[in-house]
Coordinates of C-alpha atoms in Angstrom, one line a residue:
Chain A
X1 CA -13.1 33.6 -7.4
X2 CA -12.2 36.7 -9.2
X3 CA -9.2 38.1 -11.7
X4 CA -7.9 39.8 -8.7
X5 CA -6.4 38.5 -5.9
X6 CA -4.2 40.8 -3.5
X7 CA -2.5 43.4 -6.5
X8 CA -2.6 40.3 -9.2
X9 CA -4.9 40.3 -11.4
X10 CA -5.3 36.8 -13.7
X11 CA -6.7 37.7 -17.1
X12 CA -8.8 34.0 -19.3
X13 CA -9.1 34.9 -22.0
X14 CA -10.8 31.9 -25.0
X15 CA -11.8 33.5 -28.7
X16 CA -12.0 30.6 -31.1
X17 CA -10.2 29.7 -33.8
X18 CA -10.8 29.6 -37.2
X19 CA -11.6 26.2 -39.0
X20 CA -8.6 25.8 -41.2
X21 CA -6.3 27.7 -38.9
X22 CA -5.2 25.3 -35.8
X23 CA -2.4 23.6 -37.0
X24 CA -0.5 27.3 -37.9
X25 CA -1.4 29.0 -34.9
X26 CA 0.2 25.6 -33.1
X27 CA 3.2 25.5 -35.5
X28 CA 3.1 29.5 -34.9
X29 CA 3.1 29.6 -30.9
X30 CA 5.7 26.6 -30.4
X31 CA 8.3 27.9 -32.6
X32 CA 8.4 31.1 -29.8
X33 CA 11.1 31.9 -28.0
X34 CA 10.2 31.3 -23.7
X35 CA 12.3 32.2 -20.6
X36 CA 14.6 35.5 -21.1
X37 CA 13.9 35.9 -24.6
X38 CA 10.0 35.6 -24.2
X39 CA 7.8 38.4 -25.7
X40 CA 6.0 38.4 -22.4
X41 CA 9.5 39.4 -20.6
X42 CA 9.4 42.6 -23.0
X43 CA 6.3 43.9 -19.4
X44 CA 7.7 44.6 -16.2
X45 CA 4.3 43.2 -14.7
X46 CA 3.9 39.5 -15.1
X47 CA 4.5 37.3 -13.7
X48 CA 3.1 34.7 -15.8
X49 CA 1.9 33.8 -18.8
X50 CA 0.4 31.2 -21.6
X51 CA -0.4 30.7 -24.7
X52 CA -2.1 27.2 -26.1
X53 CA -4.4 25.9 -28.3
X54 CA -7.3 23.8 -26.8
X55 CA -9.0 20.9 -29.2
X56 CA -10.7 20.0 -27.0
X57 CA -11.0 19.4 -23.1
X58 CA -9.6 16.8 -20.7
X59 CA -11.5 13.9 -19.5
X60 CA -10.2 13.3 -16.1
X61 CA -12.4 10.5 -15.9
X62 CA -15.7 9.2 -15.4
X63 CA -17.2 11.8 -12.6
X64 CA -16.4 14.7 -15.6
X65 CA -19.0 14.5 -17.8
X66 CA -17.7 14.4 -21.4
X67 CA -17.6 18.0 -23.2
X68 CA -16.4 18.2 -26.0
X69 CA -15.8 21.7 -28.7
X70 CA -17.3 22.5 -31.7
X71 CA -14.4 24.3 -32.6
X72 CA -10.7 24.2 -30.7
X73 CA -9.8 27.7 -29.1
X74 CA -6.5 29.7 -28.5
X75 CA -5.9 30.7 -24.7
X76 CA -4.4 33.2 -22.9
X77 CA -3.7 33.8 -19.7
X78 CA -1.3 35.7 -18.5
X79 CA -0.7 36.9 -14.1
X80 CA -0.2 40.3 -13.7
X81 CA 1.0 43.1 -11.2
X82 CA -1.3 46.0 -12.3
X83 CA -4.7 47.0 -13.6
X84 CA -6.1 45.3 -17.1
X85 CA -6.2 48.5 -18.8
X86 CA -2.3 49.4 -18.5
X87 CA -1.5 45.9 -19.1
X88 CA -3.5 45.5 -22.4
X89 CA -1.7 48.9 -23.3
X90 CA 1.3 46.8 -22.6
X91 CA 0.7 44.5 -25.1
X92 CA -0.9 46.3 -28.1
X93 CA 2.7 48.6 -27.6
X94 CA 5.6 45.6 -26.7
X95 CA 3.5 42.6 -28.1
X96 CA 2.9 42.9 -31.5
X97 CA 3.2 38.9 -31.5
X98 CA -0.1 39.5 -30.7
X99 CA -1.5 39.6 -34.3
X100 CA 0.0 36.6 -35.1
X101 CA -1.6 34.3 -32.6
X102 CA -5.3 36.2 -32.5
X103 CA -4.7 36.6 -35.7
X104 CA -5.8 32.7 -36.9
X105 CA -9.1 34.1 -34.1
X106 CA -12.1 35.5 -35.1
X107 CA -13.6 38.6 -35.0
X108 CA -9.1 39.4 -34.5
X109 CA -9.8 43.7 -35.3
X110 CA -5.6 44.1 -34.5
X111 CA -3.7 46.4 -32.4
X112 CA -3.6 49.5 -34.6
X113 CA -6.9 50.6 -33.4
X114 CA -6.0 50.2 -29.7
X115 CA -9.4 50.9 -28.8
X116 CA -11.6 48.3 -30.9
X117 CA -7.9 46.2 -29.2
X118 CA -8.3 46.7 -26.2
X119 CA -12.4 45.7 -26.9
X120 CA -11.6 43.0 -27.9
X121 CA -9.5 41.4 -25.9
X122 CA -12.3 42.0 -23.2
X123 CA -15.1 40.9 -25.0
X124 CA -13.3 37.2 -24.6
X125 CA -12.2 37.7 -21.5
X126 CA -13.8 35.2 -19.2
X127 CA -13.9 34.8 -15.4
X128 CA -10.9 33.0 -14.0
X129 CA -12.0 30.8 -11.8
X130 CA -9.7 29.3 -10.3
X131 CA -7.1 32.0 -9.0
X132 CA -4.1 31.3 -6.7
X133 CA 0.3 32.8 -5.9
X134 CA 1.3 31.9 -3.1
X135 CA 2.5 35.7 -2.9
X136 CA -0.9 37.7 -3.9
X137 CA 0.9 41.5 -2.9
X138 CA 4.4 40.9 -4.0
X139 CA 5.2 42.6 -7.9
X140 CA 7.1 40.9 -9.6
X141 CA 10.4 43.0 -8.5
X142 CA 10.6 41.5 -5.0
X143 CA 10.2 38.1 -6.1
X144 CA 12.8 39.0 -8.3
X145 CA 14.7 40.7 -5.5
X146 CA 14.0 38.2 -2.6
X147 CA 15.4 35.1 -5.2
X148 CA 18.1 37.0 -5.3
X149 CA 18.5 37.3 -1.2
X150 CA 17.0 33.8 -1.3
X151 CA 20.8 32.7 -3.4
X152 CA 22.8 35.6 -2.1
X153 CA 22.3 34.0 2.4
X154 CA 22.7 29.8 0.5
X155 CA 25.5 30.8 -0.8
X156 CA 26.6 32.5 2.6
X157 CA 25.5 29.7 4.5
X158 CA 27.3 27.1 2.6
X159 CA 30.3 29.3 2.3
X160 CA 30.3 30.1 5.7
X161 CA 29.3 26.8 7.6
X162 CA 32.0 26.0 9.4
X163 CA 33.0 29.3 11.3
X164 CA 33.3 29.4 14.6
X165 CA 30.1 32.3 16.1
X166 CA 31.9 34.9 16.5
X167 CA 32.6 34.7 13.2
X168 CA 30.2 33.9 11.7
X169 CA 28.5 36.8 13.6
X170 CA 31.3 39.1 11.5
X171 CA 30.4 38.3 7.9
X172 CA 26.8 38.2 8.6
X173 CA 27.6 42.1 9.0
X174 CA 29.8 42.6 6.7
X175 CA 28.6 40.6 4.1
X176 CA 24.2 42.2 4.9
Chain B
X1 CA 28.0 -15.1 -11.7
X2 CA 26.0 -14.5 -8.3
X3 CA 22.8 -13.5 -8.2
X4 CA 20.1 -11.4 -5.5
X5 CA 21.1 -12.2 -2.0
X6 CA 19.4 -14.7 -0.4
X7 CA 18.4 -12.4 2.3
X8 CA 15.6 -10.7 0.2
X9 CA 14.7 -13.4 -2.0
X10 CA 12.6 -13.3 -4.9
X11 CA 8.6 -12.1 -4.2
X12 CA 6.4 -15.3 -4.1
X13 CA 2.9 -16.3 -6.4
X14 CA -0.1 -15.8 -5.2
X15 CA -3.3 -16.3 -7.6
X16 CA -3.3 -13.7 -10.6
X17 CA -6.5 -11.7 -12.3
X18 CA -5.2 -10.8 -15.0
X19 CA -3.8 -13.1 -17.9
X20 CA -0.1 -13.5 -17.7
X21 CA 0.4 -16.1 -21.0
X22 CA -0.5 -13.1 -22.8
X23 CA 1.6 -10.9 -21.0
X24 CA 5.8 -10.9 -21.8
X25 CA 7.3 -11.7 -18.7
X26 CA 10.0 -9.4 -17.6
X27 CA 7.4 -6.7 -17.0
X28 CA 5.5 -8.0 -13.7
X29 CA 9.1 -10.4 -12.9
X30 CA 12.3 -9.4 -12.2
X31 CA 13.5 -13.1 -13.4
X32 CA 16.5 -12.4 -10.7
X33 CA 18.4 -14.3 -13.2
X34 CA 22.6 -13.5 -12.9
X35 CA 23.2 -13.3 -17.1
X36 CA 21.8 -10.9 -18.8
X37 CA 22.3 -9.1 -22.5
X38 CA 20.6 -5.9 -24.6
X39 CA 20.3 -6.3 -28.1
X40 CA 19.5 -2.7 -30.6
X41 CA 18.4 -4.2 -33.9
X42 CA 18.0 -2.3 -36.7
X43 CA 15.7 -4.2 -38.9
X44 CA 16.9 -4.1 -43.0
X45 CA 15.1 -6.6 -44.5
X46 CA 11.3 -6.4 -43.0
X47 CA 10.6 -9.9 -44.4
X48 CA 13.4 -11.4 -43.2
X49 CA 12.8 -9.6 -39.8
X50 CA 9.5 -11.4 -39.4
X51 CA 10.9 -14.2 -40.1
X52 CA 13.4 -13.6 -37.7
X53 CA 10.7 -13.0 -35.2
X54 CA 9.1 -15.5 -35.6
X55 CA 11.3 -17.7 -35.5
X56 CA 12.0 -16.0 -32.3
X57 CA 9.0 -16.0 -30.6
X58 CA 9.5 -20.1 -28.4
X59 CA 11.9 -17.9 -26.9
X60 CA 9.7 -15.2 -25.7
X61 CA 8.9 -15.8 -21.7
X62 CA 5.3 -14.5 -20.5
X63 CA 4.1 -13.7 -17.1
X64 CA 2.9 -17.3 -16.2
X65 CA 4.5 -18.8 -13.2
X66 CA 7.3 -20.9 -13.8
X67 CA 7.7 -24.9 -12.1
X68 CA 10.9 -24.8 -13.0
X69 CA 13.1 -21.3 -13.1
X70 CA 14.3 -21.8 -17.3
X71 CA 18.2 -21.8 -18.7
X72 CA 17.1 -18.3 -20.6
X73 CA 13.9 -16.4 -22.0
X74 CA 13.7 -13.7 -24.3
X75 CA 12.1 -10.5 -24.4
X76 CA 11.7 -8.9 -27.5
X77 CA 9.8 -4.5 -27.6
X78 CA 9.7 -1.9 -30.8
X79 CA 10.9 1.2 -31.0
X80 CA 7.7 3.7 -33.4
X81 CA 10.5 4.1 -36.2
X82 CA 10.4 0.6 -35.8
X83 CA 6.6 -0.2 -35.9
X84 CA 7.4 2.6 -39.5
X85 CA 9.9 -0.1 -40.7
X86 CA 7.4 -2.9 -39.9
X87 CA 4.0 -1.1 -41.5
X88 CA 2.5 -0.1 -39.2
X89 CA -0.9 1.7 -40.7
X90 CA -0.5 5.4 -40.2
X91 CA -3.8 5.1 -38.0
X92 CA -2.6 2.5 -35.2
X93 CA 1.0 4.2 -36.0
X94 CA -1.0 8.3 -35.4
X95 CA -2.5 6.6 -31.8
X96 CA 0.9 6.2 -29.6
X97 CA 1.1 8.9 -28.0
X98 CA 4.0 11.9 -28.5
X99 CA 6.9 11.1 -26.5
X100 CA 7.2 7.0 -28.3
X101 CA 6.5 9.0 -31.7
X102 CA 9.6 11.8 -30.8
X103 CA 11.6 9.2 -29.7
X104 CA 15.0 10.0 -26.2
X105 CA 16.9 11.9 -28.3
X106 CA 13.9 14.8 -29.3
X107 CA 13.3 14.6 -25.7
X108 CA 17.1 15.1 -23.9
X109 CA 16.8 18.6 -23.4
X110 CA 14.0 18.0 -21.1
X111 CA 15.1 14.7 -19.6
X112 CA 18.5 16.8 -19.0
X113 CA 20.2 15.2 -21.1
X114 CA 22.4 17.6 -21.3
X115 CA 26.9 18.4 -22.5
X116 CA 28.2 14.7 -22.5
X117 CA 25.1 13.5 -21.9
X118 CA 23.8 14.5 -24.9
X119 CA 23.0 13.1 -27.4
X120 CA 25.4 13.1 -30.0
X121 CA 27.6 12.3 -27.8
X122 CA 25.5 8.6 -27.2
X123 CA 27.7 5.1 -28.7
X124 CA 24.0 3.5 -30.6
X125 CA 21.6 5.3 -33.4
X126 CA 17.7 4.1 -31.6
X127 CA 17.7 0.9 -32.5
X128 CA 13.8 -1.0 -34.3
X129 CA 13.9 -3.7 -31.7
X130 CA 15.4 -3.7 -28.4
X131 CA 15.2 -7.7 -27.8
X132 CA 16.4 -8.6 -23.7
X133 CA 18.2 -11.3 -23.5
X134 CA 18.5 -12.9 -19.2
X135 CA 19.8 -16.8 -18.5
X136 CA 21.1 -17.5 -15.1
X137 CA 25.3 -17.9 -16.4
X138 CA 27.2 -16.0 -18.8
X139 CA 27.8 -19.8 -21.2
X140 CA 24.0 -19.9 -21.1
X141 CA 24.1 -16.3 -22.1
X142 CA 26.7 -16.6 -25.2
X143 CA 24.7 -19.5 -25.9
X144 CA 20.8 -18.5 -26.2
X145 CA 22.6 -14.3 -28.3
X146 CA 23.8 -17.2 -30.5
X147 CA 20.0 -18.7 -31.2
X148 CA 19.7 -15.0 -31.5
X149 CA 21.6 -13.7 -34.2
X150 CA 22.7 -17.0 -36.0
X151 CA 25.9 -16.2 -37.5
X152 CA 26.0 -15.8 -41.4
X153 CA 22.7 -16.1 -42.3
X154 CA 20.2 -13.6 -43.7
X155 CA 18.3 -12.1 -41.0
X156 CA 16.8 -8.9 -42.5
X157 CA 18.2 -7.0 -39.3
X158 CA 21.8 -5.0 -38.1
X159 CA 23.1 -5.6 -35.1
X160 CA 23.8 -1.8 -33.8
X161 CA 24.5 -2.2 -30.2
X162 CA 24.9 -5.3 -27.6
X163 CA 25.7 -4.1 -24.4
X164 CA 25.8 -7.2 -21.7
X165 CA 25.5 -6.7 -18.1
X166 CA 25.2 -8.7 -14.6
X167 CA 24.4 -8.6 -11.3
X168 CA 27.3 -7.3 -9.0
X169 CA 28.5 -9.6 -5.9
X170 CA 25.8 -9.0 -3.1
X171 CA 23.2 -7.6 -5.0
X172 CA 25.0 -3.7 -5.1
X173 CA 25.3 -1.1 -7.8
X174 CA 28.8 0.7 -7.7
X175 CA 28.2 3.4 -6.0
X176 CA 28.3 -0.1 -3.1
X177 CA 25.5 0.1 -2.5
X178 CA 22.5 -2.3 -2.3
X179 CA 20.0 -2.4 -5.2
X180 CA 16.9 -2.7 -6.0
X181 CA 14.3 -3.2 -3.4
X182 CA 12.2 -0.8 -4.2
X183 CA 9.5 -2.2 -6.2
X184 CA 5.5 -1.4 -7.3
X185 CA 2.9 -4.3 -6.9
X186 CA 0.1 -4.4 -8.9
X187 CA -2.4 -5.0 -9.2
X188 CA -3.5 -8.9 -9.9
X189 CA -0.2 -9.2 -11.6
X190 CA 0.0 -13.2 -9.2
X191 CA 3.3 -11.1 -7.3
X192 CA 2.9 -11.7 -2.9
X193 CA 3.7 -8.2 -2.0
X194 CA 5.7 -7.3 0.5
X195 CA 5.3 -4.0 2.4
X196 CA 6.0 -0.6 1.2
X197 CA 6.1 -2.5 -2.2
X198 CA 3.0 -0.3 -3.2
X199 CA 1.0 2.4 -1.7
X200 CA 0.7 4.0 1.7
X201 CA -2.7 3.0 3.0
X202 CA -3.4 4.4 6.5
X203 CA -1.1 4.4 9.2
X204 CA 1.1 0.9 8.8
X205 CA -0.9 -0.4 5.4
X206 CA 0.2 -1.2 2.1
X207 CA -1.9 -1.1 -0.9
X208 CA -1.2 -2.5 -4.8
X209 CA -0.9 0.1 -7.4
X210 CA -3.6 -0.2 -10.5
X211 CA -2.8 -2.4 -13.2
X212 CA -3.1 0.3 -15.5
X213 CA -0.6 1.8 -13.8
X214 CA 2.5 0.0 -16.1
X215 CA 0.1 -2.6 -18.3
X216 CA -1.8 -1.4 -20.6
X217 CA -5.7 -2.1 -20.8
X218 CA -6.8 -2.2 -17.2
X219 CA -8.2 0.7 -15.0
X220 CA -5.3 2.5 -13.2
X221 CA -4.6 5.0 -10.5
X222 CA -7.5 8.1 -11.6
X223 CA -9.9 4.4 -12.0
X224 CA -10.1 5.0 -16.0
X225 CA -8.6 2.9 -18.8
X226 CA -5.0 4.9 -19.7
X227 CA -4.4 5.9 -23.1
X228 CA -3.2 3.0 -24.7
X229 CA -2.8 2.5 -29.5
X230 CA -5.5 0.3 -31.5
X231 CA -5.3 -2.5 -31.2
X232 CA -3.7 -5.2 -30.9
X233 CA -1.2 -2.6 -29.1
X234 CA -4.7 -1.4 -26.4
X235 CA -3.6 -4.5 -23.7
X236 CA -1.4 -6.0 -21.7
X237 CA 2.0 -3.5 -23.9
X238 CA 4.1 -1.6 -22.3
X239 CA 6.3 1.1 -22.9
X240 CA 9.4 1.6 -22.6
X241 CA 12.9 3.1 -21.1
X242 CA 16.2 2.1 -22.0
X243 CA 19.1 3.4 -21.0
X244 CA 22.3 3.3 -20.8
X245 CA 23.9 4.8 -17.7
X246 CA 28.0 5.1 -17.0
X247 CA 28.8 5.2 -13.2
X248 CA 32.2 7.4 -12.6
X249 CA 32.2 5.8 -8.8
X250 CA 36.3 7.1 -8.5
X251 CA 34.2 10.1 -8.2
X252 CA 31.7 9.6 -5.9
X253 CA 33.9 8.4 -3.7
X254 CA 36.4 11.4 -4.0
X255 CA 33.2 13.0 -3.0
X256 CA 32.0 12.1 -0.4
X257 CA 36.0 12.0 1.4
X258 CA 36.3 15.7 0.7
X259 CA 33.1 17.2 1.6
X260 CA 34.9 18.0 5.4
X261 CA 30.8 16.3 6.2
X262 CA 30.4 16.2 10.5
X263 CA 29.6 12.1 9.9
X264 CA 31.7 11.0 7.5
X265 CA 32.1 9.9 3.6
X266 CA 29.4 6.9 4.6
X267 CA 27.2 8.3 6.8
X268 CA 26.6 11.5 3.5
X269 CA 26.7 8.8 0.9
X270 CA 23.4 7.3 2.9
X271 CA 22.6 11.1 3.1
X272 CA 22.3 11.7 -0.5
X273 CA 21.2 7.8 -1.8
X274 CA 18.5 7.9 1.3
X275 CA 19.7 4.4 2.5
X276 CA 22.8 2.7 4.3
X277 CA 25.3 1.3 1.6
X278 CA 23.1 -2.3 3.4
X279 CA 20.2 -1.6 1.7
X280 CA 18.6 0.2 5.6
X281 CA 16.2 2.7 4.9
X282 CA 17.8 6.6 7.1
X283 CA 13.8 6.8 6.9
X284 CA 13.9 4.1 9.9
X285 CA 17.8 4.1 10.9
X286 CA 19.3 8.0 10.3
X287 CA 21.9 6.4 12.7
X288 CA 23.6 3.8 11.1
X289 CA 22.6 0.4 8.9
X290 CA 20.9 -2.8 10.6
X291 CA 21.7 -6.0 9.4
X292 CA 18.4 -7.0 10.7
X293 CA 16.5 -4.5 9.5
X294 CA 17.9 -5.1 6.5
X295 CA 18.0 -8.8 6.2
X296 CA 14.2 -8.9 6.9
X297 CA 11.6 -8.8 3.6
X298 CA 9.3 -7.3 5.6
X299 CA 11.1 -4.6 6.7
X300 CA 13.5 -2.9 4.5
X301 CA 11.2 -1.1 2.6
X302 CA 8.4 -0.8 4.7
X303 CA 8.6 3.3 5.7
X304 CA 7.2 6.3 4.6
X305 CA 8.2 10.5 4.8
X306 CA 5.1 11.6 7.1
X307 CA 6.8 12.1 9.9
X308 CA 9.3 13.4 8.3
X309 CA 8.2 16.4 6.7
X310 CA 11.5 18.9 7.6
X311 CA 13.7 16.0 6.1
X312 CA 16.0 15.1 9.0
X313 CA 16.6 11.5 9.1
X314 CA 16.1 11.0 5.3
X315 CA 16.9 14.5 3.4
X316 CA 14.1 16.2 1.2
X317 CA 17.0 15.1 -2.3
X318 CA 18.4 12.3 -1.5
X319 CA 17.8 9.9 -3.9
X320 CA 15.8 7.4 -3.3
X321 CA 13.2 10.5 -2.3
X322 CA 13.0 11.6 -5.2
X323 CA 12.0 8.7 -6.8
X324 CA 10.1 7.9 -4.9
X325 CA 8.5 10.3 -2.4
X326 CA 5.5 7.9 -1.2
X327 CA 4.1 9.6 1.4
X328 CA 5.8 13.0 1.6
X329 CA 3.7 15.6 2.6
X330 CA 2.6 18.0 -0.3
X331 CA 2.2 14.3 -2.5
X332 CA -1.2 14.4 -1.1
X333 CA -0.5 11.4 1.1
X334 CA 1.1 9.3 -1.4
X335 CA -1.8 9.5 -4.2
X336 CA 0.7 12.0 -6.5
X337 CA 3.5 9.8 -5.9
X338 CA 0.9 6.5 -6.6
X339 CA 0.4 8.4 -10.8
X340 CA 3.6 8.1 -10.7
X341 CA 5.6 4.3 -10.0
X342 CA 7.5 2.2 -13.2
X343 CA 8.2 -0.7 -12.5
X344 CA 12.9 -0.9 -12.8
X345 CA 14.3 -3.5 -14.3
X346 CA 17.8 -2.1 -13.9
X347 CA 20.9 -3.9 -14.4
X348 CA 24.0 -3.2 -13.8
X349 CA 27.4 -3.5 -16.1
X350 CA 31.4 -3.3 -16.7
X351 CA 33.2 -5.0 -13.7
X352 CA 33.0 -2.9 -10.6
X353 CA 36.1 -0.4 -8.8
X354 CA 37.8 -2.3 -5.4
X355 CA 37.6 -1.2 -3.3
X356 CA 38.6 2.2 -1.6
X357 CA 40.2 3.3 -4.9
X358 CA 40.0 7.0 -5.1
X359 CA 40.7 7.1 -9.1
X360 CA 39.4 6.2 -12.1
X361 CA 40.1 3.5 -13.9
X362 CA 39.2 4.2 -17.4
X363 CA 36.7 1.1 -17.3
X364 CA 33.8 1.0 -18.3
X365 CA 30.7 0.8 -15.7
X366 CA 27.4 1.4 -15.2
X367 CA 23.4 0.8 -15.4
X368 CA 21.3 -0.6 -17.8
X369 CA 18.5 1.4 -16.6
X370 CA 15.0 -0.4 -17.9
X371 CA 12.0 0.5 -16.9
X372 CA 8.0 -0.1 -17.7
X373 CA 4.9 2.5 -17.5
X374 CA 2.1 2.8 -19.2
X375 CA 2.5 6.7 -19.9
X376 CA 6.0 8.1 -20.8
X377 CA 5.3 11.4 -20.0
X378 CA 3.1 11.3 -16.3
X379 CA 5.3 8.7 -15.0
X380 CA 10.0 8.5 -16.4
X381 CA 9.1 11.9 -17.4
X382 CA 7.9 13.5 -14.7
X383 CA 10.0 11.7 -12.8
X384 CA 13.3 12.9 -14.8
X385 CA 12.6 15.4 -15.7
X386 CA 10.9 17.7 -12.4
X387 CA 12.4 15.4 -9.6
X388 CA 15.3 14.4 -10.9
X389 CA 16.9 17.7 -12.7
X390 CA 15.2 19.7 -10.5
X391 CA 14.7 20.7 -6.7
X392 CA 11.5 23.2 -6.9
X393 CA 8.5 19.5 -6.8
X394 CA 11.0 19.6 -3.1
X395 CA 11.5 23.1 -2.3
X396 CA 14.7 22.7 -2.8
X397 CA 15.1 25.9 -5.9
X398 CA 16.5 24.8 -9.3
X399 CA 18.9 21.9 -7.0
X400 CA 19.0 18.3 -8.6
X401 CA 19.6 14.8 -7.6
X402 CA 22.9 14.2 -5.8
X403 CA 23.7 10.9 -7.1
X404 CA 22.3 11.2 -11.0
X405 CA 21.3 14.0 -11.4
X406 CA 22.4 16.1 -14.3
X407 CA 25.1 19.4 -12.7
X408 CA 23.3 22.1 -14.5
X409 CA 25.8 25.6 -13.0
X410 CA 24.2 26.5 -10.0
X411 CA 22.2 23.3 -9.7
X412 CA 25.1 20.7 -7.0
X413 CA 24.3 21.7 -4.1
X414 CA 23.7 19.2 -1.7
X415 CA 21.0 20.5 1.4
X416 CA 21.8 18.2 4.6
X417 CA 18.9 18.8 6.7
X418 CA 20.4 19.9 10.7
X419 CA 21.0 22.2 13.3
X420 CA 22.6 23.4 11.7
X421 CA 22.1 21.7 7.9
X422 CA 25.0 20.7 6.5
X423 CA 25.8 22.1 3.1
X424 CA 27.1 20.2 0.7
X425 CA 28.5 22.4 -2.9
X426 CA 30.9 21.5 -6.1
X427 CA 28.8 18.0 -7.2
X428 CA 31.0 16.5 -9.6
X429 CA 29.2 14.3 -12.2
X430 CA 28.8 11.2 -11.2
X431 CA 26.4 10.1 -14.4
X432 CA 26.9 10.3 -17.6
X433 CA 24.6 9.1 -20.6
X434 CA 25.9 6.6 -23.0
X435 CA 21.9 6.4 -25.6
X436 CA 18.4 4.6 -24.8
X437 CA 15.1 4.6 -27.0
X438 CA 12.0 4.6 -26.4
X439 CA 9.9 1.7 -26.5
X440 CA 6.6 -0.5 -26.7
X441 CA 6.4 -4.0 -25.3
X442 CA 3.9 -6.0 -27.5
X443 CA 1.5 -8.1 -25.6
X444 CA 1.8 -12.4 -26.6
X445 CA -1.0 -11.2 -28.5
X446 CA 0.3 -8.7 -30.8
X447 CA 3.6 -10.0 -31.0
X448 CA 2.3 -12.9 -33.1
X449 CA -0.2 -10.5 -35.0
X450 CA 3.3 -8.8 -35.2
X451 CA 5.4 -11.5 -36.6
X452 CA 1.5 -12.7 -39.6
X453 CA 1.0 -15.2 -37.6
X454 CA -3.0 -13.7 -36.1
X455 CA -3.6 -15.8 -39.0

């Protein structure tokens, strides 16, 4: 598998959490806003993002070999349009929260030195082993426009379901 | 007082593979006693409450097979706050899962309990103890209530709320639909299952749900032991969901009457529920109720959705299809549904609105929803939050369950698939949450431990 699927890119990073920082990091992440107030909402091309602490790996049954972690890890994963360098620059520029979550991890250099920041994130990047996306070539704007169009079509269908064929045709041309 | 209609008699007994004498009975048995009450208690004095618990133990009914139905039965469960009050050690308390520790109030937003259903509108605070009382009639019920809480004694408990419940005529709910048809058959439980009770296996067969989906200490559908708290709570216990749900029968009747659905109000009501009022499933009889089918215990629940991928017979968003998608496409032939089954033991409360009445009479009526499961999040909360109160899993956008879902702004549309489809919009609120709790129902061994009777 690859980090890229169509025009989308999946960034997956694992950073070792400083011993003793796990609870503080969890508490910080739990208080982060989501939705329109999410730090990632400031970046135009992000489809989705997830920031979480892995303290142990899920054991899914006897067929899986138990895989204990010696240290907790911070997992940051994002799916976005465009190239990785531009995404990392945008993260450094618009998401100061990076300093909070990666600040609990070993050897994080901060955002002040952009080259060091980019090198750090690249150093903790892992190849995405399963990258599935329903719209591999659609940008975030494409998806938003499609959702809006879907809502418009549904509203139109609900509002016109009692019309005759001629009236429906006329209303369709007026609306779309 | 009527019990269940005779056309759907209790399931027959069969030899059990698990220790029924250690399991509280209502998990595996429907009891079919027409009168019930739910006592919600807070513990004010631990020593006295423990004495009360010891006194109540002989009344607790196990899952053992009855030679003759008793006149009354009780079952006991405890909230996390109740376990804290009873002094469970910190390690044992911490071994319970987050959803149980946090309690239902803290998870209200996730569950869609907002607006008029929000916790600040609830009728009762979280109980420490839930005493479920079942009886053959109203008189026996009151006798049993009196024997549990003896007036003028120092029992060390405060009665927060008592909710009486009863079977409605014909086994129907307040919407007028025959209810309680579908239950998961539990492996080894000593109950002979009917077609449709379990999980679809092959084209015409069914198998029982793994014991560990409902009872701790047994393998679940993943063939592993469900995560369990420390002993003695790790075996033969289960988690309980209790929700008092007020039903607006008049609003439902007006909604289906005014919607303008070409098939008429009764068919729209059936499309909303997924069954006709007599229990006939739309999946088998989409054009009208079938008395012979609805009267046949072997057929009334023997159906799936694999052959109805577009919901032309039973809409994708109908209540029963959301609550149990069975073998619907995208549910992996039923394997996904199998991880989200719950045992339902709900009962109606309040008197039914007379037939034909379209104006609310102000009476309090609804359902005391009770379910049992071994994992609150994976089972009840997933059904409630992701299947009832969201449409995404069914390709329905934000639309919620048209019968019991929260009517979020922009999520009140029901699509009835067809050529052309029909859209029903502006669904009103039909169900309002009045209070609830997450509880744990221990094994008899654990109950004796709590009562300090295990030496």
